[in-house]
XYZ file of C-alpha atoms in Angstrom:
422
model
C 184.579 93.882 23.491
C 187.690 93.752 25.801
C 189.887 96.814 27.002
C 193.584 97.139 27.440
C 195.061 96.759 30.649
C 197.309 100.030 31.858
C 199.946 101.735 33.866
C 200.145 104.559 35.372
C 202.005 106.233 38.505
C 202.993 102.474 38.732
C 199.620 100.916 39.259
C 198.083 98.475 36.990
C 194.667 99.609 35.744
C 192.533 96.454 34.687
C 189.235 97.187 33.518
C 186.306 94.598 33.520
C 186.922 92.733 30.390
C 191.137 92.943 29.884
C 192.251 91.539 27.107
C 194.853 88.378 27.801
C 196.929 87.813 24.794
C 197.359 83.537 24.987
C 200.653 81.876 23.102
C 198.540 77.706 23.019
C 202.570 76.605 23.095
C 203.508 73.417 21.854
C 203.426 69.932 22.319
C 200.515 69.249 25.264
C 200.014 72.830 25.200
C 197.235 72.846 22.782
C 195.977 69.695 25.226
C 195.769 72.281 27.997
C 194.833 75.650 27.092
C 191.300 75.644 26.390
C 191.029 73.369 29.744
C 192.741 75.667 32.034
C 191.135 78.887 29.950
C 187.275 77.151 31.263
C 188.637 77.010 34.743
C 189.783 80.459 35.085
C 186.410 81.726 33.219
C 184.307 79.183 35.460
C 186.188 80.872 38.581
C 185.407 84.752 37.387
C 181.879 84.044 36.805
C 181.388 82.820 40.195
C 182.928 85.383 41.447
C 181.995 88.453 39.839
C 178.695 87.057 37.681
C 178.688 88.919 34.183
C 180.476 92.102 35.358
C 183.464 91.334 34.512
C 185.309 88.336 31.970
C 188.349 87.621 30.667
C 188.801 88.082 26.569
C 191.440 85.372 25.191
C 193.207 86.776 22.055
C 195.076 83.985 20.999
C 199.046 85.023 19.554
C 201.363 82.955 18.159
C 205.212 81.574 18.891
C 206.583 78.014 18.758
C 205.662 75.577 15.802
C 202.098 76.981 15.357
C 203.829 80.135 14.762
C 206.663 78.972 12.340
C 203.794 76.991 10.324
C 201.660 79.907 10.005
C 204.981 82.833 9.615
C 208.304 81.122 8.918
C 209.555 82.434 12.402
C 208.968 80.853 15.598
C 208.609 84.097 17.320
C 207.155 86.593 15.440
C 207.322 90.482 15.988
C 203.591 90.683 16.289
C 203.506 88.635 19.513
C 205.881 90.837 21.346
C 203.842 93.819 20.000
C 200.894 92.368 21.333
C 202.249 91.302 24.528
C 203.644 94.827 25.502
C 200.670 96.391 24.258
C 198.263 94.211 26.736
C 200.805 94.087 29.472
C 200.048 90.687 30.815
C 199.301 87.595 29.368
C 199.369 83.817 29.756
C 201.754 80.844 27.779
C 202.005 77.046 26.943
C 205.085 74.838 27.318
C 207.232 76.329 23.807
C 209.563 74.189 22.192
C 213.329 75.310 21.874
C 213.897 74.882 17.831
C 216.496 72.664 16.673
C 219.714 74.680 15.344
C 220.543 77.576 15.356
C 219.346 81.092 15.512
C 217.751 81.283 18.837
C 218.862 79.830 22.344
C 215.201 79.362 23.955
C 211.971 80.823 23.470
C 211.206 81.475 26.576
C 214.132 82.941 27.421
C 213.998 84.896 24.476
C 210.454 86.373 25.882
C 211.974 87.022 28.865
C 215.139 89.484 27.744
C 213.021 91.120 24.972
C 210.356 92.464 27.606
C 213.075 92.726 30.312
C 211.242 90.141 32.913
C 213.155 89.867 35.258
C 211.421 88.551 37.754
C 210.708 84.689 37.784
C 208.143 83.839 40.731
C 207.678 80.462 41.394
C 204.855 80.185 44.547
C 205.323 76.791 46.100
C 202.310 74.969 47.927
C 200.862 71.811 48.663
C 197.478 70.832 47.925
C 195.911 68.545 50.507
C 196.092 64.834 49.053
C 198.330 65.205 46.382
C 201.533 62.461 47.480
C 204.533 64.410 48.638
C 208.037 62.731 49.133
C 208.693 65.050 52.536
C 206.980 64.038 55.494
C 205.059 67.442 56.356
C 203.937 68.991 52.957
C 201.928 71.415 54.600
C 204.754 72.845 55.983
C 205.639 73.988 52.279
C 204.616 77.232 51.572
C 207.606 79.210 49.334
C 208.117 81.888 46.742
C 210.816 81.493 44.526
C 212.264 84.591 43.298
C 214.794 83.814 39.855
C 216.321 86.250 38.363
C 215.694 85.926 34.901
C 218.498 88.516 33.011
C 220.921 87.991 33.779
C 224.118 85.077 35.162
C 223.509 81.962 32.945
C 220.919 83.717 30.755
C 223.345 86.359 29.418
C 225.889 83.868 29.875
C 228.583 83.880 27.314
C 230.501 80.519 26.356
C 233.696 80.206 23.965
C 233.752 76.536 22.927
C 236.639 74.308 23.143
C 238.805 74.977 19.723
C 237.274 77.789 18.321
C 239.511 80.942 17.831
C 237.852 83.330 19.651
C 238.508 80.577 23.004
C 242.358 80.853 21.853
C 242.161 84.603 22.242
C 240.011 84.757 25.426
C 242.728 82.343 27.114
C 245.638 84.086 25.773
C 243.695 87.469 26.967
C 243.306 85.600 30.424
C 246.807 84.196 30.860
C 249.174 87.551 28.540
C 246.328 90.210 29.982
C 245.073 89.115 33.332
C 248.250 86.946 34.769
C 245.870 83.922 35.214
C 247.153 80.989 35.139
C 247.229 78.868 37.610
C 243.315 78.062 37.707
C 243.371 76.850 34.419
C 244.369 73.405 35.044
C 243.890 72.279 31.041
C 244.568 75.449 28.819
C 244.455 73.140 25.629
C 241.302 71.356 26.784
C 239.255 74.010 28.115
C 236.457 75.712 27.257
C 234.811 79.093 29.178
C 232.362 80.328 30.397
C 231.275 84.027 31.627
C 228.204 85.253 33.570
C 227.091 88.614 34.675
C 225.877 89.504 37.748
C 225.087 93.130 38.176
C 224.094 95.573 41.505
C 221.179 97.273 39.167
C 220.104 93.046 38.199
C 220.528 91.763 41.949
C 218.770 95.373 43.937
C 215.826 95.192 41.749
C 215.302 91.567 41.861
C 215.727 91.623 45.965
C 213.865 94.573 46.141
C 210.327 92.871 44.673
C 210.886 90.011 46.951
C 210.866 92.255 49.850
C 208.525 94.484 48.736
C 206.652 90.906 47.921
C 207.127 89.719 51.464
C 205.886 92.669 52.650
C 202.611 93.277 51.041
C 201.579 89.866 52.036
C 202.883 89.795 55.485
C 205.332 87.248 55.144
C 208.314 86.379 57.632
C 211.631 86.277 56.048
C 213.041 86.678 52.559
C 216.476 84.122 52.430
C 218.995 85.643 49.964
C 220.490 81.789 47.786
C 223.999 82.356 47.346
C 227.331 80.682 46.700
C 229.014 83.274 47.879
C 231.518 81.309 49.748
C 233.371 80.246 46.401
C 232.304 83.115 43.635
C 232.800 86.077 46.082
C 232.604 88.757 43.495
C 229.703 87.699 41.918
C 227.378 85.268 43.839
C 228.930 87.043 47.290
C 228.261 90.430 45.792
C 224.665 89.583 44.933
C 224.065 88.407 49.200
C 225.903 92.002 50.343
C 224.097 94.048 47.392
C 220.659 92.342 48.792
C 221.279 93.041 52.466
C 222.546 97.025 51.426
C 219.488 97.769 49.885
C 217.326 96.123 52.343
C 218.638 98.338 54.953
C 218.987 101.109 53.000
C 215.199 101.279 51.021
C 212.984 99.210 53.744
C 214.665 100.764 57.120
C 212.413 99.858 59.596
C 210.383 97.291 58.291
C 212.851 94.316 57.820
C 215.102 93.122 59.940
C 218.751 91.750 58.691
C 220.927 88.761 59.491
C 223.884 91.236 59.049
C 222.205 93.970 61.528
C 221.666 90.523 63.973
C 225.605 89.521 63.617
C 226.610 93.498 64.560
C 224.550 93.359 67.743
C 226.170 89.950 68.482
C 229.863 91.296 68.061
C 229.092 94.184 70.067
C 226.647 93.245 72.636
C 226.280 89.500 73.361
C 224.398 86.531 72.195
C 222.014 87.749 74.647
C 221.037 91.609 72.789
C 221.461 89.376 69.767
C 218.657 87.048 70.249
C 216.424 89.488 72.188
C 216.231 92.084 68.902
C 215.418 89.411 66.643
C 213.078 88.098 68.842
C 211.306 92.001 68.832
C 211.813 92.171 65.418
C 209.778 89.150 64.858
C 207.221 90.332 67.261
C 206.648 93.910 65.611
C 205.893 92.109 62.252
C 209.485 93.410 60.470
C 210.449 90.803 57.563
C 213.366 89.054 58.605
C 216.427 89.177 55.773
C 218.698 86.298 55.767
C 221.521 84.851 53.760
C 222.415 80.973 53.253
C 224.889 78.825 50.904
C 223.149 77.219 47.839
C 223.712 73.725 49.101
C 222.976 74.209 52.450
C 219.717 75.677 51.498
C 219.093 72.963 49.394
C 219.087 70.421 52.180
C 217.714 72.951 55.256
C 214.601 73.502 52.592
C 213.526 70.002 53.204
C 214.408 70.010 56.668
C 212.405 73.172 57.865
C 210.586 74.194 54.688
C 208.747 76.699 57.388
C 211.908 78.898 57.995
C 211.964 80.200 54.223
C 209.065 82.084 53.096
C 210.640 84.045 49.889
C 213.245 83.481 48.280
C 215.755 85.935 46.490
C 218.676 84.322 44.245
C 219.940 84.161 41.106
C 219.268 81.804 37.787
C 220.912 78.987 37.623
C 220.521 78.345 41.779
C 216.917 79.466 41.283
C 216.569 76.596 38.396
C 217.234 73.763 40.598
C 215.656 75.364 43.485
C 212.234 75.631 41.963
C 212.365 71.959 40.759
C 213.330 71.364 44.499
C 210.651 72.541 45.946
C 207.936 71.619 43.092
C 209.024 67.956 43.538
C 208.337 68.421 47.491
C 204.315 69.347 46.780
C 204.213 66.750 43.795
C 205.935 67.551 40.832
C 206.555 70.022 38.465
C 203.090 69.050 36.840
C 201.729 71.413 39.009
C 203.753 74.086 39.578
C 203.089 77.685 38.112
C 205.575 79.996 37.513
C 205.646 83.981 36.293
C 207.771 86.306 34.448
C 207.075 89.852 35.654
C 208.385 93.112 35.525
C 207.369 95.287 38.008
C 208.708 98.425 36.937
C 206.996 98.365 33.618
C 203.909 95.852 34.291
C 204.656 93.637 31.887
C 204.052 90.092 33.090
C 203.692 86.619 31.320
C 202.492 83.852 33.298
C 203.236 80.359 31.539
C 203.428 76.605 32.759
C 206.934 75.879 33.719
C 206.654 72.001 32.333
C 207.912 70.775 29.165
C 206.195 70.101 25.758
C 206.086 66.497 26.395
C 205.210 65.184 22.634
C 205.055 61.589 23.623
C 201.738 61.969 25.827
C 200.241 65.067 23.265
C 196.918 64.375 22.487
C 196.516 61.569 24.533
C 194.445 63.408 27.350
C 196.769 62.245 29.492
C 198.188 65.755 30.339
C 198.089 67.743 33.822
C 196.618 71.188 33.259
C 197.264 72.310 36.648
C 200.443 73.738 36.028
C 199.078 76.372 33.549
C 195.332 76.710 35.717
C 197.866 77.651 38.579
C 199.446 80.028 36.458
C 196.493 81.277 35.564
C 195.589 81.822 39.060
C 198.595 83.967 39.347
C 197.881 86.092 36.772
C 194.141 86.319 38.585
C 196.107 87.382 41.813
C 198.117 89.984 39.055
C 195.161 91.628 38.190
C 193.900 92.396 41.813
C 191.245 89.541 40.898
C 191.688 87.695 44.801
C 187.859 86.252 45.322
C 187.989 84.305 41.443
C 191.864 82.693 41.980
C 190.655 82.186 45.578
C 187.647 80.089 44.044
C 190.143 77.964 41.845
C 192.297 77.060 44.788
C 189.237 75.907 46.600
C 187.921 73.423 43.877
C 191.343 72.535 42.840
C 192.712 71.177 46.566
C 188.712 69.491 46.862
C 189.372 67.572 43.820
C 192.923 66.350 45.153
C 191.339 65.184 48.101
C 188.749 63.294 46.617
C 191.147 61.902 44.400
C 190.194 62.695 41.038
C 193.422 63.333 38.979
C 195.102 63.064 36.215
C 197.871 60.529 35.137
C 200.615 61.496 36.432
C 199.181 61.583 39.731
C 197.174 58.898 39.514
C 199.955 56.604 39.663
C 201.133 57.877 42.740
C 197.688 57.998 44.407
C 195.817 54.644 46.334
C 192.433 54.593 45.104
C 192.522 57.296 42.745
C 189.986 57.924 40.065
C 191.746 58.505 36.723
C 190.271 61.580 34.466
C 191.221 62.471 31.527
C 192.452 66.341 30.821
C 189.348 68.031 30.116
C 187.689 65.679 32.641
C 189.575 67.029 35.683
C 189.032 70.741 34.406
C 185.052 69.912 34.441
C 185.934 67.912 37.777
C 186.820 71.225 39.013
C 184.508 73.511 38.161
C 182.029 71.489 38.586
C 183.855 72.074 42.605
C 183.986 75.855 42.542
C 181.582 77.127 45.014
């Protein structure tokens, strides 16, 4: 009989047996689940023996759910979801038409998640396109409210475009930046203070608790000033501001530089380095792009919005091997809601062909582990996960990238790697 996980004076309260509410997903999901599920279970035995065990209660959304309710997202998952706190996805489908943009962005707003963590690390033996992969070691902090995911479009044609345009050239006195009034369509995205300081201020807080160097705030500031620019001088405010002594800031680094030297400059970062503070730091979307697979080492988390956060997690999946096996999280940390969830597709052309990766979800899974203050059993999965790599014992998709490598099917690599935990 499982027990509800809890809040209180911010703290999550997990008892022995928490109940995980599970949505299979769609697709390969229901190829993964029940492997990934025997992983995590394997890993919590070892650890803990029969005192404590994770109880699965399965809820629906995607084409499961539509079959079963007529909606692909019914109330009684969200219910369940906020009642449990934290629980665990499959790949979803987004459904054809209209209605509803995304299913997993429509989890996201309704439970207000607006964290997306995205760890980043590379499992000795898995092939890796940068030359030191163990230099990778990243977290990935998305926001997940608000810029392209509140973002509101006015197609090309429609009325309501002929109004915003008149409204932008009558109202505003733009209109020199629109090069092709009669062929444009618009775009708009928020980017609040309240979105930005409470996204920066769990990656610091992040960095922090896990003694970590440096949180890099993604930007491109240069160009969007008001928005993207605000988001870089709204982190660095409140890192000053909230964490005083504890981080150091680019911006604090540039002061003593204008008013003391190169010299002071280099000597108080140095100190600050030395003393343990997390160093805060800004850089340009693009240039981060490349310097991240130049000197993965100088970024340990990093704070940005959406749409750079989208292309920076792919980024930095592809440098430890692919998206395959990357795990991702939605979390609140304000209200403890969390959903942890494979960030790969459906992929209906290799469903039910055990030729699917489980990884991505197990990893996932292993997050949620680390969640719930469970360190020894996610610690265990880690283990027998990066011993199975190196004895090459994978999957498809890796094993075409791999000399020598022993293909398994799904379910084969998740016995591979219990049968590894130890």
């Amino acid at each position: 009989m499982g027990e509800k996980i809890k809040l209180e004076n911010g703290r999550l309260i997990v008892p022995d047996h928490p109940i995980i509410p599970f949505i299979q997903g769609d697709g390969i999901g229901k190829d993964i689940t029940k492997p990934a599920q025997s992983v995590l279970d394997a890993a919590v035995e070892k650890a803990y023996g029969s005192s404590r065990k994770l109880i699965w209660k399965e809820v629906l959304a995607g084409q499961k759910a539509f079959k079963a309710t007529g909606n692909y997202l019914p109330q009684e998952t969200l219910d369940s979801f906020k009642e449990h706190l934290v629980g665990i996805k499959g790949p979803l489908e987004t459904p054809v038409g209209g209605g509803i943009r995304s299913l997993n962005v429509a989890l996201r707003q309704t439970l207000d998640l607006y964290v997306c963590l995205r760890p980043v690390r590379w499992f000795k033996g898995v092939p890796s396109p940068v030359r030191y992969p163990s230099m990778v070691d990243m977290h990935i902090f998305r926001e997940n409210t608000e810029d392209i995911y509140a973002g509101i479009e006015f197609e090309i044609g429609d009325e309501k475009t002929k109004k915003f345009q008149d409204f932008l050239i009558n109202e505003m006195g733009i209109s020199t930046q629109i090069r092709f009034p009669e062929s444009s369509a618009y775009g708009v995205k928020p980017i609040s203070k309240d979105g930005s300081e409470r996204l920066v201020r769990s990656a610091i807080q992040y960095a922090i608790t896990r003694h970590l160097p440096s949180v890099t705030l993604v930007h491109k500031g240069n160009i969007m000033k008001f928005t993207e620019g605000a988001f870089k001088n709204w982190g660095y405010d409140l890192a000053e501001s909230e964490f005083g002594k504890q981080v150091f800031t680019w911006r604090q680094y540039q002061q003593i530089q204008a008013e003391k030297g190169q010299l002071d400059a280099s000597k108080a970062l140095e100190e600050a380095k030395k003393s343990g503070k997390v160093i805060i730091k800004d850089t340009i979307t693009d240039a981060f792009l490349q310097d991240s697979l130049l000197h993965p080492y100088d970024h340990s988390v990093i704070a940005t919005m959406n749409l750079n956060g989208d292309y920076i997690s792919d980024q930095l999946a592809a440098m430890v091997g692919g998206i395959g096996i990357s795990p991702g999280a939605n979390i609140n940390y304000q209200s403890g809601f969390a959903i942890f969830e494979a960030t790969h597709g459906t992929a209906p052309d290799i469903a039910g062909t055990g030729k699917a990766n489980p990884s991505s979800l197990l990893l996932s899974g292993v997050m949620m582990l680390e969640y719930l203050g469970w360190h020894e059993a996610a610690e265990h999965v880690f283990d027998a996960m990066e011993h199975t790599f190196s004895k090459r014992r994978v999957t498809s998709d890796l094993h075409t990238m791999m000399e020598s490598a022993t293909l398994l099917s799904t379910t084969e690599f998740a016995d591979e790697i219990i049968r590894n935990i130890h």
